[in-house]
Short mmCIF file of C-alpha atoms in Angstrom, two decimals:
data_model
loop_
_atom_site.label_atom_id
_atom_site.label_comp_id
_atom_site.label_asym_id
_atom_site.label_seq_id
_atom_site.Cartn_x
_atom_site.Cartn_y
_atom_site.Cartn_z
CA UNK A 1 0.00 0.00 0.00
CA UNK A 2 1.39 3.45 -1.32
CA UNK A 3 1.60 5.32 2.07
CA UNK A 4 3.24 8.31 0.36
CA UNK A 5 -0.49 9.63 -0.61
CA UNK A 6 -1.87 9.73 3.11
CA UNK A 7 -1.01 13.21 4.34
CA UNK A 8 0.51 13.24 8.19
CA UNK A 9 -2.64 14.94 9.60
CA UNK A 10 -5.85 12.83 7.72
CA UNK A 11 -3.60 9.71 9.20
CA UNK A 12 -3.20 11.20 12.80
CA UNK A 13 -6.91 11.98 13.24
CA UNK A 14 -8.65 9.25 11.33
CA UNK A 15 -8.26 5.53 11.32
CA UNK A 16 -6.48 4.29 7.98
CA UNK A 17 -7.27 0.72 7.07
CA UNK A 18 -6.14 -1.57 3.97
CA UNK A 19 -8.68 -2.78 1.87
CA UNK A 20 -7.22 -5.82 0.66
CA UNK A 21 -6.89 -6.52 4.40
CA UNK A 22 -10.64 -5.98 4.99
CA UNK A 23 -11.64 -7.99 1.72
CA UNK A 24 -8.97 -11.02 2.05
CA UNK A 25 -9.03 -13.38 -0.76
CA UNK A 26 -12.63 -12.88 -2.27
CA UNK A 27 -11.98 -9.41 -2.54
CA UNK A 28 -14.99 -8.58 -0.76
CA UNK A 29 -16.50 -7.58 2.42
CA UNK A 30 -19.74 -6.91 4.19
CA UNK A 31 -19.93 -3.92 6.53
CA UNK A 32 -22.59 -2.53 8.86
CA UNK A 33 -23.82 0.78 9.76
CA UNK A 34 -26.44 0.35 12.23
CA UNK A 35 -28.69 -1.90 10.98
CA UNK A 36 -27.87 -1.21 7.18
CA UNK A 37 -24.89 -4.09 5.50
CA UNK A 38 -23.32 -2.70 2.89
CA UNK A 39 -20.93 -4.92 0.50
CA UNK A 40 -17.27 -3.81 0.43
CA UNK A 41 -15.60 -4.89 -3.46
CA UNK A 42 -12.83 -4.46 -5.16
CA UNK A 43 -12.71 -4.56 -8.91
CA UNK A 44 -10.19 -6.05 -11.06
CA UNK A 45 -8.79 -2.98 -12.53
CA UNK A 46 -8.33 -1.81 -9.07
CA UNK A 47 -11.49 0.06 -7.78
CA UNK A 48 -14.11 0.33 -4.63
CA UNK A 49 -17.49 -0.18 -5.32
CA UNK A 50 -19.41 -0.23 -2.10
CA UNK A 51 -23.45 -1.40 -2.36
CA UNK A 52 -26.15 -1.83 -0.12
#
């Protein structure tokens, strides 16, 4: 993960977490907010795409 495009100060006061580390090997996760799941996925070229 390129680091180098995380200024100092977004890092200090907000967590930062790797999405390849959230998604593992099928490239996708589910996440809550509330009582709402939302699908996490990465695309092959690359991209997020988050759903409900």
């Amino acid at each position: 993960m390129d680091m180098t495009q995380i200024r100092k100060e977004d890092s200090e006061s907000m967590p930062v977490h790797n999405a390849e580390a959230l998604t593992g090997n099928d490239r996708q996760a589910l996440i809550t907010l509330g009582d709402q799941v939302y699908r996490l996925r990465i695309t092959r070229a690359g991209k997020l795409i988050l759903t409900k």
